[in-house]
């Protein structure tokens, strides 16, 4: 089943920069797709367009059979719940515990105060603790998020995103701030945790070798246009 479809998407920023030009592609459930391309090629614009963090200038974006690029208000909020986000700089709430950060995924951005005040369901707490266990962070649940290493912070980011029960995870340079060993751990966990749950992954990456190692498909962007959209094997053959 197709979970995300871009159909002739273009984005022109108000400064006149044409960041995406007639971009079309599809992603199916459980696929692991990397976007590669030089700095400025439109990778983050593409990711931000998926859940309408920016409005597109032209084309359509279909998420889980609904045209998110036309949705507003409550419909848009419900659609955005299907999209988990992983950031280069983790975006955790550093004054809160690891467990509270993970529970935020379930409570959503609209009801963050409930998480801060400790209002959550016992079953959610158990699920969050199980996720932390799966990510090797069982002993850190009650630590402050601020006290973790970079790799541990990103594991919390993964737990929070999965707690949201997303259909697709958008990962914007998820390993760009990490040392090679933590980067490998994070890519392994992203791949295994999403595969197990049939969640699609769309990952912006700088490193071609990482994209080749982990992806079922690679999308190559250059100056806002798709230059390549095929398996890693065929990328090697094309080069
Ligand atoms: P939109 O067309 O989606 O509304 P804007 O062009 O209004 O986007 O810019 C959104 C924000 O990004 C503004 O605050 C702007 O200052 C900032 N911005 C402008 N140029 C760049 C750039 N080259 N890279 C990143 N951010 C930028
Ligand atoms: P990448 O993620 O591949 O580095 P981006 O999507 O950030 O590429 O940027 C694509 C192009 O759009 C660049 O020329 C960048 O300067 C420009 N750009 C990005 N964000 C904005 C913005 N908010 N406003 C104006 N221009 C932007």
Short mmCIF file of C-alpha atoms and ligand atoms in Angstrom, two decimals:
data_model
loop_
_atom_site.label_atom_id
_atom_site.label_comp_id
_atom_site.label_asym_id
_atom_site.label_seq_id
_atom_site.Cartn_x
_atom_site.Cartn_y
_atom_site.Cartn_z
CA UNK A 1 0.00 0.00 0.00
CA UNK A 2 1.22 3.51 -0.89
CA UNK A 3 1.49 5.67 2.21
CA UNK A 4 2.94 8.86 0.68
CA UNK A 5 2.74 10.26 -2.81
CA UNK A 6 4.22 13.47 -4.23
CA UNK A 7 2.61 14.46 -7.52
CA UNK A 8 4.30 17.28 -9.44
CA UNK A 9 5.31 19.16 -6.29
CA UNK A 10 7.10 22.50 -6.63
CA UNK A 11 8.14 24.98 -3.96
CA UNK A 12 9.17 28.54 -4.60
CA UNK A 13 10.11 30.43 -1.42
CA UNK A 14 9.07 34.05 -1.09
CA UNK A 15 12.68 35.09 -1.86
CA UNK A 16 12.27 33.49 -5.31
CA UNK A 17 14.35 30.35 -4.62
CA UNK A 18 12.89 27.40 -6.57
CA UNK A 19 13.65 24.72 -3.95
CA UNK A 20 11.58 21.86 -5.46
CA UNK A 21 10.82 21.45 -9.15
CA UNK A 22 8.05 19.10 -10.29
CA UNK A 23 8.92 16.39 -7.75
CA UNK A 24 6.97 13.11 -8.01
CA UNK A 25 7.54 9.87 -6.12
CA UNK A 26 5.73 7.29 -3.98
CA UNK A 27 6.57 5.49 -0.77
CA UNK A 28 4.95 2.26 0.30
CA UNK A 29 4.31 0.95 3.81
CA UNK A 30 7.46 -0.26 5.51
CA UNK A 31 9.87 1.08 2.86
CA UNK A 32 13.14 2.65 3.99
CA UNK A 33 13.95 5.46 1.56
CA UNK A 34 16.95 7.79 1.77
CA UNK A 35 17.14 11.19 0.14
CA UNK A 36 20.64 12.19 -0.84
CA UNK A 37 21.95 15.32 -2.48
CA UNK A 38 24.30 18.22 -1.88
CA UNK A 39 23.55 20.99 0.59
CA UNK A 40 20.87 23.27 -0.88
CA UNK A 41 19.41 20.60 -3.19
CA UNK A 42 16.01 20.72 -1.45
CA UNK A 43 16.15 17.76 0.95
CA UNK A 44 14.79 19.54 4.02
CA UNK A 45 12.25 21.44 1.95
CA UNK A 46 10.97 18.09 0.69
CA UNK A 47 10.65 16.68 4.22
CA UNK A 48 9.03 19.84 5.57
CA UNK A 49 6.51 19.73 2.74
CA UNK A 50 5.25 16.26 3.73
CA UNK A 51 3.29 17.44 6.76
CA UNK A 52 2.86 20.97 5.51
CA UNK A 53 5.38 22.68 7.74
CA UNK A 54 5.77 24.69 4.55
CA UNK A 55 3.02 25.23 1.99
CA UNK A 56 3.85 23.97 -1.48
CA UNK A 57 3.49 26.21 -4.53
CA UNK A 58 2.26 23.56 -6.94
CA UNK A 59 1.26 19.89 -7.07
CA UNK A 60 -0.30 17.46 -4.61
CA UNK A 61 0.87 15.53 -1.59
CA UNK A 62 -1.22 12.47 -0.68
CA UNK A 63 -0.66 10.96 2.75
CA UNK A 64 -2.50 7.75 3.60
CA UNK A 65 -5.05 8.32 0.78
CA UNK A 66 -5.85 11.91 1.74
CA UNK A 67 -4.54 15.08 0.11
CA UNK A 68 -2.70 16.66 3.04
CA UNK A 69 -1.62 19.60 0.90
CA UNK A 70 -5.29 20.73 0.90
CA UNK A 71 -6.15 19.96 4.52
CA UNK A 72 -6.62 22.45 7.35
CA UNK A 73 -7.54 22.57 11.04
CA UNK A 74 -8.54 19.35 12.73
CA UNK A 75 -8.16 17.21 9.58
CA UNK A 76 -4.61 18.47 9.16
CA UNK A 77 -3.81 17.82 12.82
CA UNK A 78 -5.11 14.25 12.51
CA UNK A 79 -3.03 13.71 9.37
CA UNK A 80 0.08 15.08 11.08
CA UNK A 81 -0.32 12.49 13.85
CA UNK A 82 0.53 9.88 11.20
CA UNK A 83 3.91 11.51 10.59
CA UNK A 84 6.68 10.98 13.16
CA UNK A 85 9.68 13.29 13.11
CA UNK A 86 13.33 12.71 14.01
CA UNK A 87 15.63 15.73 14.06
CA UNK A 88 19.37 16.26 13.76
CA UNK A 89 19.38 18.08 17.08
CA UNK A 90 16.90 15.70 18.77
CA UNK A 91 14.43 18.46 19.85
CA UNK A 92 13.84 16.93 23.27
CA UNK A 93 12.44 18.87 26.21
CA UNK A 94 15.60 18.90 28.26
CA UNK A 95 14.04 19.87 31.59
CA UNK A 96 11.86 16.75 31.51
CA UNK A 97 12.70 13.12 32.15
CA UNK A 98 13.38 10.63 29.37
CA UNK A 99 10.04 8.92 30.10
CA UNK A 100 8.12 12.22 29.94
CA UNK A 101 9.72 12.98 26.58
CA UNK A 102 8.60 9.62 25.22
CA UNK A 103 5.06 10.10 26.58
CA UNK A 104 4.89 13.37 24.65
CA UNK A 105 4.77 11.28 21.49
CA UNK A 106 1.51 9.71 22.62
CA UNK A 107 -0.04 12.86 24.06
CA UNK A 108 0.72 14.99 21.04
CA UNK A 109 1.91 18.53 20.71
CA UNK A 110 -1.55 19.93 21.47
CA UNK A 111 -1.73 18.41 24.94
CA UNK A 112 1.86 18.73 26.08
CA UNK A 113 0.82 20.17 29.42
CA UNK A 114 -0.77 16.87 30.45
CA UNK A 115 2.60 15.23 30.02
CA UNK A 116 4.34 17.88 32.07
CA UNK A 117 1.77 17.54 34.83
CA UNK A 118 2.18 13.77 34.77
CA UNK A 119 -1.31 13.03 33.45
CA UNK A 120 -1.03 9.96 31.30
CA UNK A 121 -2.59 6.53 31.18
CA UNK A 122 -0.82 3.69 32.96
CA UNK A 123 -0.91 1.62 29.74
CA UNK A 124 0.91 4.43 27.89
CA UNK A 125 3.57 4.50 30.57
CA UNK A 126 4.08 0.73 30.28
CA UNK A 127 4.35 1.01 26.51
CA UNK A 128 6.87 3.87 26.81
CA UNK A 129 8.98 1.87 29.27
CA UNK A 130 8.89 -1.16 26.95
CA UNK A 131 10.07 1.00 24.05
CA UNK A 132 12.90 2.40 26.17
CA UNK A 133 13.84 -1.15 27.08
CA UNK A 134 13.90 -2.13 23.40
CA UNK A 135 16.19 0.86 22.72
CA UNK A 136 18.56 -0.02 25.54
CA UNK A 137 17.51 2.92 27.73
CA UNK A 138 15.63 1.12 30.48
CA UNK A 139 17.92 2.45 33.20
CA UNK A 140 17.58 6.05 31.98
CA UNK A 141 13.78 6.44 32.08
CA UNK A 142 13.83 8.74 35.12
CA UNK A 143 17.00 10.66 34.16
CA UNK A 144 16.73 14.17 32.81
CA UNK A 145 16.93 14.17 29.02
CA UNK A 146 19.63 16.83 29.30
CA UNK A 147 21.99 14.37 31.00
CA UNK A 148 22.16 11.87 28.11
CA UNK A 149 24.80 11.53 25.38
CA UNK A 150 23.95 12.47 21.80
CA UNK A 151 23.31 8.89 20.73
CA UNK A 152 21.08 8.31 23.76
CA UNK A 153 19.15 11.50 23.05
CA UNK A 154 18.47 10.33 19.53
CA UNK A 155 17.25 6.97 20.86
CA UNK A 156 14.76 8.93 22.99
CA UNK A 157 13.78 10.77 19.80
CA UNK A 158 13.08 7.41 18.13
CA UNK A 159 11.01 6.21 21.11
CA UNK A 160 8.97 9.43 21.13
CA UNK A 161 8.30 9.20 17.39
CA UNK A 162 7.24 5.53 17.57
CA UNK A 163 5.02 6.26 20.58
CA UNK A 164 2.98 8.39 18.19
CA UNK A 165 2.02 5.26 16.17
CA UNK A 166 3.04 6.90 12.91
CA UNK A 167 2.58 5.49 9.41
CA UNK A 168 5.75 7.20 8.27
CA UNK A 169 8.86 8.59 9.99
CA UNK A 170 10.61 11.64 8.58
CA UNK A 171 14.23 11.79 9.68
CA UNK A 172 16.10 15.01 8.91
CA UNK A 173 19.85 14.29 9.08
CA UNK A 174 19.34 11.94 12.07
CA UNK A 175 23.03 11.07 12.46
CA UNK A 176 24.72 14.32 11.39
CA UNK A 177 25.57 15.26 15.00
CA UNK A 178 26.80 11.81 16.05
CA UNK A 179 30.12 9.97 16.11
CA UNK A 180 30.39 6.98 13.71
CA UNK A 181 29.66 4.35 16.34
CA UNK A 182 26.53 6.08 17.69
CA UNK A 183 25.48 6.79 14.11
CA UNK A 184 25.57 3.08 13.30
CA UNK A 185 23.53 2.25 16.40
CA UNK A 186 20.91 4.85 15.47
CA UNK A 187 20.63 3.68 11.84
CA UNK A 188 20.36 0.02 12.99
CA UNK A 189 17.62 0.93 15.49
CA UNK A 190 15.71 3.14 13.03
CA UNK A 191 15.74 0.35 10.50
CA UNK A 192 14.79 -2.51 12.84
CA UNK A 193 12.19 -0.64 14.91
CA UNK A 194 10.33 0.65 11.83
CA UNK A 195 10.60 -2.62 9.86
CA UNK A 196 9.08 -4.53 12.77
CA UNK A 197 6.08 -2.16 12.83
CA UNK A 198 5.76 -1.72 9.06
CA UNK A 199 6.39 2.04 9.40
CA UNK A 200 7.81 3.75 6.29
CA UNK A 201 10.99 5.79 6.75
CA UNK A 202 12.06 8.80 4.72
CA UNK A 203 15.57 9.84 5.74
CA UNK A 204 17.69 12.83 4.68
CA UNK A 205 21.34 11.81 4.63
CA UNK A 206 24.64 13.37 3.70
CA UNK A 207 26.54 10.08 3.59
CA UNK A 208 26.02 8.04 0.44
CA UNK A 209 27.57 4.90 1.98
CA UNK A 210 25.02 4.96 4.82
CA UNK A 211 22.17 5.40 2.35
CA UNK A 212 23.43 2.44 0.31
CA UNK A 213 23.76 0.22 3.39
CA UNK A 214 20.32 0.81 4.87
CA UNK A 215 17.86 1.84 2.16
CA UNK A 216 15.42 -0.19 0.12
CA UNK A 217 15.44 2.78 -2.27
CA UNK A 218 17.45 5.97 -2.78
CA UNK A 219 16.13 9.27 -4.10
CA UNK A 220 18.85 11.55 -5.46
CA UNK A 221 18.05 15.27 -5.49
CA UNK A 222 19.95 17.96 -7.36
CA UNK A 223 18.82 21.60 -7.55
CA UNK A 224 15.30 20.65 -6.47
CA UNK A 225 14.85 17.90 -9.04
CA UNK A 226 14.84 14.12 -8.69
CA UNK A 227 17.82 12.74 -10.61
CA UNK A 228 17.62 9.17 -9.34
CA UNK A 229 14.91 7.02 -7.73
CA UNK A 230 15.89 3.35 -7.56
CA UNK A 231 17.48 0.61 -5.47
CA UNK A 232 20.99 1.04 -3.97
CA UNK A 233 22.21 -1.76 -6.28
CA UNK A 234 21.21 0.22 -9.36
CA UNK A 235 22.83 3.35 -7.94
CA UNK A 236 26.15 1.50 -7.74
CA UNK A 237 25.68 0.36 -11.33
CA UNK A 238 24.89 3.92 -12.47
CA UNK A 239 28.10 5.35 -11.02
P1 LIG B 1 7.26 30.34 3.00
O1 LIG B 1 7.30 30.79 1.58
O2 LIG B 1 7.14 28.83 3.16
O3 LIG B 1 6.27 31.09 3.84
P2 LIG B 1 9.42 32.11 3.67
O4 LIG B 1 10.14 32.37 2.39
O5 LIG B 1 8.43 33.13 4.13
O6 LIG B 1 8.71 30.68 3.60
O7 LIG B 1 10.54 31.89 4.78
C1 LIG B 1 10.25 31.23 6.00
C2 LIG B 1 11.37 31.53 6.99
O8 LIG B 1 12.64 30.99 6.58
C3 LIG B 1 11.59 33.01 7.14
O9 LIG B 1 11.69 33.29 8.52
C4 LIG B 1 12.88 33.27 6.42
O10 LIG B 1 13.60 34.32 7.03
C5 LIG B 1 13.66 31.99 6.59
N1 LIG B 1 14.64 31.82 5.46
C6 LIG B 1 14.78 32.65 4.41
N2 LIG B 1 15.73 32.23 3.58
C7 LIG B 1 16.21 31.08 4.07
C8 LIG B 1 17.20 30.15 3.64
N3 LIG B 1 17.91 30.31 2.52
N4 LIG B 1 17.40 29.06 4.38
C9 LIG B 1 16.70 28.87 5.51
N5 LIG B 1 15.76 29.73 5.98
C10 LIG B 1 15.52 30.83 5.27
P1 LIG B 2 19.01 20.88 1.69
O1 LIG B 2 18.19 20.37 2.81
O2 LIG B 2 19.25 19.89 0.61
O3 LIG B 2 20.29 21.53 2.14
P2 LIG B 2 17.03 23.01 1.56
O4 LIG B 2 15.71 22.41 1.31
O5 LIG B 2 17.36 23.44 2.93
O6 LIG B 2 18.16 22.04 0.96
O7 LIG B 2 17.20 24.29 0.62
C1 LIG B 2 16.89 24.30 -0.78
C2 LIG B 2 17.01 25.73 -1.29
O8 LIG B 2 15.97 26.53 -0.72
C3 LIG B 2 18.31 26.41 -0.89
O9 LIG B 2 18.65 27.28 -1.95
C4 LIG B 2 17.94 27.21 0.35
O10 LIG B 2 18.75 28.34 0.51
C5 LIG B 2 16.51 27.60 0.06
N1 LIG B 2 15.67 27.74 1.27
C6 LIG B 2 15.50 26.80 2.24
N2 LIG B 2 14.63 27.22 3.16
C7 LIG B 2 14.24 28.46 2.77
C8 LIG B 2 13.34 29.43 3.31
N3 LIG B 2 12.65 29.20 4.43
N4 LIG B 2 13.19 30.58 2.65
C9 LIG B 2 13.87 30.80 1.52
N5 LIG B 2 14.71 29.96 0.94
C10 LIG B 2 14.91 28.78 1.57
#
